[in-house]
Amino acid sequence: MSLFERYLTLWVALCIVVGIALGHFFPALFHAVGTAELAHVNLPVAALIWLMIIPMLIKVDFAAMAEVRRHWRGIGVTLFINWAIKPFSMALLGWLFVGYLFRPWLPADQIESYIAGLILLAAAPCTAMVFVWSNLSDGEPDFTLTQVALNDTIMLVAFAPIVGLLLGLSAIVVPWPTLLLSVVLYILVPVVLAQLVRRAALAKGGQAGLDRLLARLQPASLLALLATLVLLFGFQGEQIIAQPLIIALLAVPILIQVYFNSGLAYLLNRAAGEDHRIAAPSALIGASNFFELAVAAAISLFGFSSGAALATVVGVLIEVPVMLSVVKIVNASKGWYESGAAVSRRR
């Protein structure tokens, strides 16, 4: 993990301060950015999101899906957590905490929007940072790559229906044309472009050439993320200053769902008899979120100043420290994991 990635939470906190200050002193600038739209798509943010997402997707080799059979137990557990448990558990936690327990301390007109943001955050599995978490937990690289490629493929067809279903259950009006446009813009197009760039880089310089390209693109990806956060907090600044408790309250359901889903995936892999090198990345993939996509979709669907956009950004804020804590837990419990009856029989 690079120095920049390790201290991502610090950089996000600085973006909060900078964004709020700039939004206060230069409101006209942020208004101009907010109105630069075409077909309900904010053009500056679209460019930043592509800069964020495409370098991450270049890492993914979709040919790796041929390896599914080698790790079918771990793949099955992770898919179950990612697509059958995580979005629905987050929606339930959102309704419980934001819609009921924390309602007196939150702006009444943003309650549904906060829940929508939490749903968007949980509806897409992590694509890029999970490679970092897997490496830190001595995860099986082939399994991690296979799982990410499979999740990206499923995301193309499952993201919009799951989000639409859960937003509908939350009595939130689903702007289907905008949601489908978000899927095309922020999943389909980046996947296609990333794979074209990947093939060109491999054809020209092999794996070494691809690694050099990724090393050059990674800083641009992180800077695009931070620039997007500055814009978001420029629009959200007044609300945050008025009610700073909002960020802490929104973090509660996110933290619960991370530990719940990672723990469930870890235990299910142990029961299935999977090796720890499979169970560790499975738990981490099951818990982490594709927050870049969530931020983009929230802005497209609900706007810069929405509670949905703020809720997805809270996910960015706590991503690194909470996932590092999960890495520490799975590493520290390796002995206990491998003493399980099912795991022991397969060794």
mmCIF file with all atom_site columns, N, CA and C in Angstrom, residues 278-310:
data_model
loop_
_atom_site.group_PDB
_atom_site.id
_atom_site.type_symbol
_atom_site.label_atom_id
_atom_site.label_alt_id
_atom_site.label_comp_id
_atom_site.label_asym_id
_atom_site.label_entity_id
_atom_site.label_seq_id
_atom_site.pdbx_PDB_ins_code
_atom_site.Cartn_x
_atom_site.Cartn_y
_atom_site.Cartn_z
_atom_site.occupancy
_atom_site.B_iso_or_equiv
_atom_site.pdbx_formal_charge
_atom_site.auth_seq_id
_atom_site.auth_comp_id
_atom_site.auth_asym_id
_atom_site.auth_atom_id
_atom_site.pdbx_PDB_model_num
ATOM 1  N N  . ILE A 1 278 ? -7.921  -18.110 0.689   1.00 0.00 ? 278 ILE A N  1
ATOM 2  C CA . ILE A 1 278 ? -9.147  -17.811 -0.053  1.00 0.00 ? 278 ILE A CA 1
ATOM 3  C C  . ILE A 1 278 ? -10.130 -17.067 0.849   1.00 0.00 ? 278 ILE A C  1
ATOM 4  N N  . ALA A 1 279 ? -10.249 -17.517 2.084   1.00 0.00 ? 279 ALA A N  1
ATOM 5  C CA . ALA A 1 279 ? -11.223 -16.933 3.010   1.00 0.00 ? 279 ALA A CA 1
ATOM 6  C C  . ALA A 1 279 ? -10.918 -15.475 3.323   1.00 0.00 ? 279 ALA A C  1
ATOM 7  N N  . ALA A 1 280 ? -9.630  -15.134 3.458   1.00 0.00 ? 280 ALA A N  1
ATOM 8  C CA . ALA A 1 280 ? -9.271  -13.759 3.812   1.00 0.00 ? 280 ALA A CA 1
ATOM 9  C C  . ALA A 1 280 ? -9.709  -12.761 2.742   1.00 0.00 ? 280 ALA A C  1
ATOM 10 N N  . PRO A 1 281 ? -9.303  -12.932 1.465   1.00 0.00 ? 281 PRO A N  1
ATOM 11 C CA . PRO A 1 281 ? -9.794  -11.980 0.462   1.00 0.00 ? 281 PRO A CA 1
ATOM 12 C C  . PRO A 1 281 ? -11.295 -12.073 0.233   1.00 0.00 ? 281 PRO A C  1
ATOM 13 N N  . SER A 1 282 ? -11.874 -13.253 0.428   1.00 0.00 ? 282 SER A N  1
ATOM 14 C CA . SER A 1 282 ? -13.324 -13.386 0.304   1.00 0.00 ? 282 SER A CA 1
ATOM 15 C C  . SER A 1 282 ? -14.040 -12.498 1.316   1.00 0.00 ? 282 SER A C  1
ATOM 16 N N  . ALA A 1 283 ? -13.546 -12.516 2.566   1.00 0.00 ? 283 ALA A N  1
ATOM 17 C CA . ALA A 1 283 ? -14.139 -11.660 3.601   1.00 0.00 ? 283 ALA A CA 1
ATOM 18 C C  . ALA A 1 283 ? -13.959 -10.184 3.274   1.00 0.00 ? 283 ALA A C  1
ATOM 19 N N  . LEU A 1 284 ? -12.808 -9.834  2.736   1.00 0.00 ? 284 LEU A N  1
ATOM 20 C CA . LEU A 1 284 ? -12.515 -8.435  2.434   1.00 0.00 ? 284 LEU A CA 1
ATOM 21 C C  . LEU A 1 284 ? -13.307 -7.938  1.229   1.00 0.00 ? 284 LEU A C  1
ATOM 22 N N  . ILE A 1 285 ? -13.441 -8.780  0.198   1.00 0.00 ? 285 ILE A N  1
ATOM 23 C CA . ILE A 1 285 ? -14.255 -8.410  -0.965  1.00 0.00 ? 285 ILE A CA 1
ATOM 24 C C  . ILE A 1 285 ? -15.723 -8.312  -0.556  1.00 0.00 ? 285 ILE A C  1
ATOM 25 N N  . GLY A 1 286 ? -16.136 -9.213  0.334   1.00 0.00 ? 286 GLY A N  1
ATOM 26 C CA . GLY A 1 286 ? -17.520 -9.195  0.780   1.00 0.00 ? 286 GLY A CA 1
ATOM 27 C C  . GLY A 1 286 ? -17.886 -7.965  1.582   1.00 0.00 ? 286 GLY A C  1
ATOM 28 N N  . ALA A 1 287 ? -16.888 -7.317  2.165   1.00 0.00 ? 287 ALA A N  1
ATOM 29 C CA . ALA A 1 287 ? -17.168 -6.174  3.046   1.00 0.00 ? 287 ALA A CA 1
ATOM 30 C C  . ALA A 1 287 ? -16.949 -4.824  2.396   1.00 0.00 ? 287 ALA A C  1
ATOM 31 N N  . SER A 1 288 ? -16.007 -4.729  1.443   1.00 0.00 ? 288 SER A N  1
ATOM 32 C CA . SER A 1 288 ? -15.641 -3.420  0.907   1.00 0.00 ? 288 SER A CA 1
ATOM 33 C C  . SER A 1 288 ? -16.581 -2.995  -0.218  1.00 0.00 ? 288 SER A C  1
ATOM 34 N N  . ASN A 1 289 ? -16.545 -1.688  -0.519  1.00 0.00 ? 289 ASN A N  1
ATOM 35 C CA . ASN A 1 289 ? -17.494 -1.112  -1.471  1.00 0.00 ? 289 ASN A CA 1
ATOM 36 C C  . ASN A 1 289 ? -16.771 -0.400  -2.609  1.00 0.00 ? 289 ASN A C  1
ATOM 37 N N  . PHE A 1 290 ? -17.410 -0.369  -3.770  1.00 0.00 ? 290 PHE A N  1
ATOM 38 C CA . PHE A 1 290 ? -16.921 0.373   -4.934  1.00 0.00 ? 290 PHE A CA 1
ATOM 39 C C  . PHE A 1 290 ? -17.396 1.813   -4.763  1.00 0.00 ? 290 PHE A C  1
ATOM 40 N N  . PHE A 1 291 ? -16.720 2.558   -3.839  1.00 0.00 ? 291 PHE A N  1
ATOM 41 C CA . PHE A 1 291 ? -17.248 3.866   -3.468  1.00 0.00 ? 291 PHE A CA 1
ATOM 42 C C  . PHE A 1 291 ? -17.165 4.879   -4.608  1.00 0.00 ? 291 PHE A C  1
ATOM 43 N N  . GLU A 1 292 ? -16.223 4.679   -5.555  1.00 0.00 ? 292 GLU A N  1
ATOM 44 C CA . GLU A 1 292 ? -16.146 5.607   -6.693  1.00 0.00 ? 292 GLU A CA 1
ATOM 45 C C  . GLU A 1 292 ? -17.441 5.563   -7.509  1.00 0.00 ? 292 GLU A C  1
ATOM 46 N N  . LEU A 1 293 ? -17.929 4.355   -7.771  1.00 0.00 ? 293 LEU A N  1
ATOM 47 C CA . LEU A 1 293 ? -19.189 4.216   -8.501  1.00 0.00 ? 293 LEU A CA 1
ATOM 48 C C  . LEU A 1 293 ? -20.347 4.764   -7.688  1.00 0.00 ? 293 LEU A C  1
ATOM 49 N N  . ALA A 1 294 ? -20.346 4.498   -6.385  1.00 0.00 ? 294 ALA A N  1
ATOM 50 C CA . ALA A 1 294 ? -21.432 4.986   -5.526  1.00 0.00 ? 294 ALA A CA 1
ATOM 51 C C  . ALA A 1 294 ? -21.500 6.507   -5.529  1.00 0.00 ? 294 ALA A C  1
ATOM 52 N N  . VAL A 1 295 ? -20.345 7.166   -5.439  1.00 0.00 ? 295 VAL A N  1
ATOM 53 C CA . VAL A 1 295 ? -20.311 8.628   -5.462  1.00 0.00 ? 295 VAL A CA 1
ATOM 54 C C  . VAL A 1 295 ? -20.853 9.144   -6.787  1.00 0.00 ? 295 VAL A C  1
ATOM 55 N N  . ALA A 1 296 ? -20.397 8.558   -7.892  1.00 0.00 ? 296 ALA A N  1
ATOM 56 C CA . ALA A 1 296 ? -20.846 9.003   -9.213  1.00 0.00 ? 296 ALA A CA 1
ATOM 57 C C  . ALA A 1 296 ? -22.349 8.824   -9.389  1.00 0.00 ? 296 ALA A C  1
ATOM 58 N N  . ALA A 1 297 ? -22.853 7.654   -8.994  1.00 0.00 ? 297 ALA A N  1
ATOM 59 C CA . ALA A 1 297 ? -24.285 7.395   -9.145  1.00 0.00 ? 297 ALA A CA 1
ATOM 60 C C  . ALA A 1 297 ? -25.117 8.315   -8.265  1.00 0.00 ? 297 ALA A C  1
ATOM 61 N N  . ALA A 1 298 ? -24.655 8.575   -7.040  1.00 0.00 ? 298 ALA A N  1
ATOM 62 C CA . ALA A 1 298 ? -25.392 9.464   -6.136  1.00 0.00 ? 298 ALA A CA 1
ATOM 63 C C  . ALA A 1 298 ? -25.489 10.882  -6.699  1.00 0.00 ? 298 ALA A C  1
ATOM 64 N N  . ILE A 1 299 ? -24.380 11.370  -7.257  1.00 0.00 ? 299 ILE A N  1
ATOM 65 C CA . ILE A 1 299 ? -24.397 12.709  -7.845  1.00 0.00 ? 299 ILE A CA 1
ATOM 66 C C  . ILE A 1 299 ? -25.337 12.750  -9.042  1.00 0.00 ? 299 ILE A C  1
ATOM 67 N N  . SER A 1 300 ? -25.275 11.719  -9.901  1.00 0.00 ? 300 SER A N  1
ATOM 68 C CA . SER A 1 300 ? -26.127 11.689  -11.095 1.00 0.00 ? 300 SER A CA 1
ATOM 69 C C  . SER A 1 300 ? -27.603 11.613  -10.735 1.00 0.00 ? 300 SER A C  1
ATOM 70 N N  . LEU A 1 301 ? -27.928 10.776  -9.740  1.00 0.00 ? 301 LEU A N  1
ATOM 71 C CA . LEU A 1 301 ? -29.326 10.538  -9.396  1.00 0.00 ? 301 LEU A CA 1
ATOM 72 C C  . LEU A 1 301 ? -29.928 11.643  -8.540  1.00 0.00 ? 301 LEU A C  1
ATOM 73 N N  . PHE A 1 302 ? -29.135 12.172  -7.598  1.00 0.00 ? 302 PHE A N  1
ATOM 74 C CA . PHE A 1 302 ? -29.712 13.068  -6.596  1.00 0.00 ? 302 PHE A CA 1
ATOM 75 C C  . PHE A 1 302 ? -29.054 14.442  -6.509  1.00 0.00 ? 302 PHE A C  1
ATOM 76 N N  . GLY A 1 303 ? -27.893 14.615  -7.148  1.00 0.00 ? 303 GLY A N  1
ATOM 77 C CA . GLY A 1 303 ? -27.249 15.921  -7.148  1.00 0.00 ? 303 GLY A CA 1
ATOM 78 C C  . GLY A 1 303 ? -26.145 16.071  -6.117  1.00 0.00 ? 303 GLY A C  1
ATOM 79 N N  . PHE A 1 304 ? -25.314 17.105  -6.319  1.00 0.00 ? 304 PHE A N  1
ATOM 80 C CA . PHE A 1 304 ? -24.179 17.382  -5.439  1.00 0.00 ? 304 PHE A CA 1
ATOM 81 C C  . PHE A 1 304 ? -24.588 17.598  -3.990  1.00 0.00 ? 304 PHE A C  1
ATOM 82 N N  . SER A 1 305 ? -25.648 18.358  -3.799  1.00 0.00 ? 305 SER A N  1
ATOM 83 C CA . SER A 1 305 ? -26.008 18.795  -2.444  1.00 0.00 ? 305 SER A CA 1
ATOM 84 C C  . SER A 1 305 ? -26.935 17.826  -1.733  1.00 0.00 ? 305 SER A C  1
ATOM 85 N N  . SER A 1 306 ? -27.102 16.630  -2.278  1.00 0.00 ? 306 SER A N  1
ATOM 86 C CA . SER A 1 306 ? -28.036 15.665  -1.704  1.00 0.00 ? 306 SER A CA 1
ATOM 87 C C  . SER A 1 306 ? -27.435 14.915  -0.530  1.00 0.00 ? 306 SER A C  1
ATOM 88 N N  . GLY A 1 307 ? -28.308 14.396  0.316   1.00 0.00 ? 307 GLY A N  1
ATOM 89 C CA . GLY A 1 307 ? -27.870 13.530  1.400   1.00 0.00 ? 307 GLY A CA 1
ATOM 90 C C  . GLY A 1 307 ? -27.263 12.247  0.877   1.00 0.00 ? 307 GLY A C  1
ATOM 91 N N  . ALA A 1 308 ? -27.721 11.779  -0.303  1.00 0.00 ? 308 ALA A N  1
ATOM 92 C CA . ALA A 1 308 ? -27.176 10.554  -0.895  1.00 0.00 ? 308 ALA A CA 1
ATOM 93 C C  . ALA A 1 308 ? -25.701 10.715  -1.218  1.00 0.00 ? 308 ALA A C  1
ATOM 94 N N  . ALA A 1 309 ? -25.335 11.862  -1.801  1.00 0.00 ? 309 ALA A N  1
ATOM 95 C CA . ALA A 1 309 ? -23.930 12.110  -2.122  1.00 0.00 ? 309 ALA A CA 1
ATOM 96 C C  . ALA A 1 309 ? -23.087 12.136  -0.848  1.00 0.00 ? 309 ALA A C  1
ATOM 97 N N  . LEU A 1 310 ? -23.595 12.784  0.185   1.00 0.00 ? 310 LEU A N  1
ATOM 98 C CA . LEU A 1 310 ? -22.853 12.856  1.451   1.00 0.00 ? 310 LEU A CA 1
ATOM 99 C C  . LEU A 1 310 ? -22.679 11.467  2.062   1.00 0.00 ? 310 LEU A C  1
#
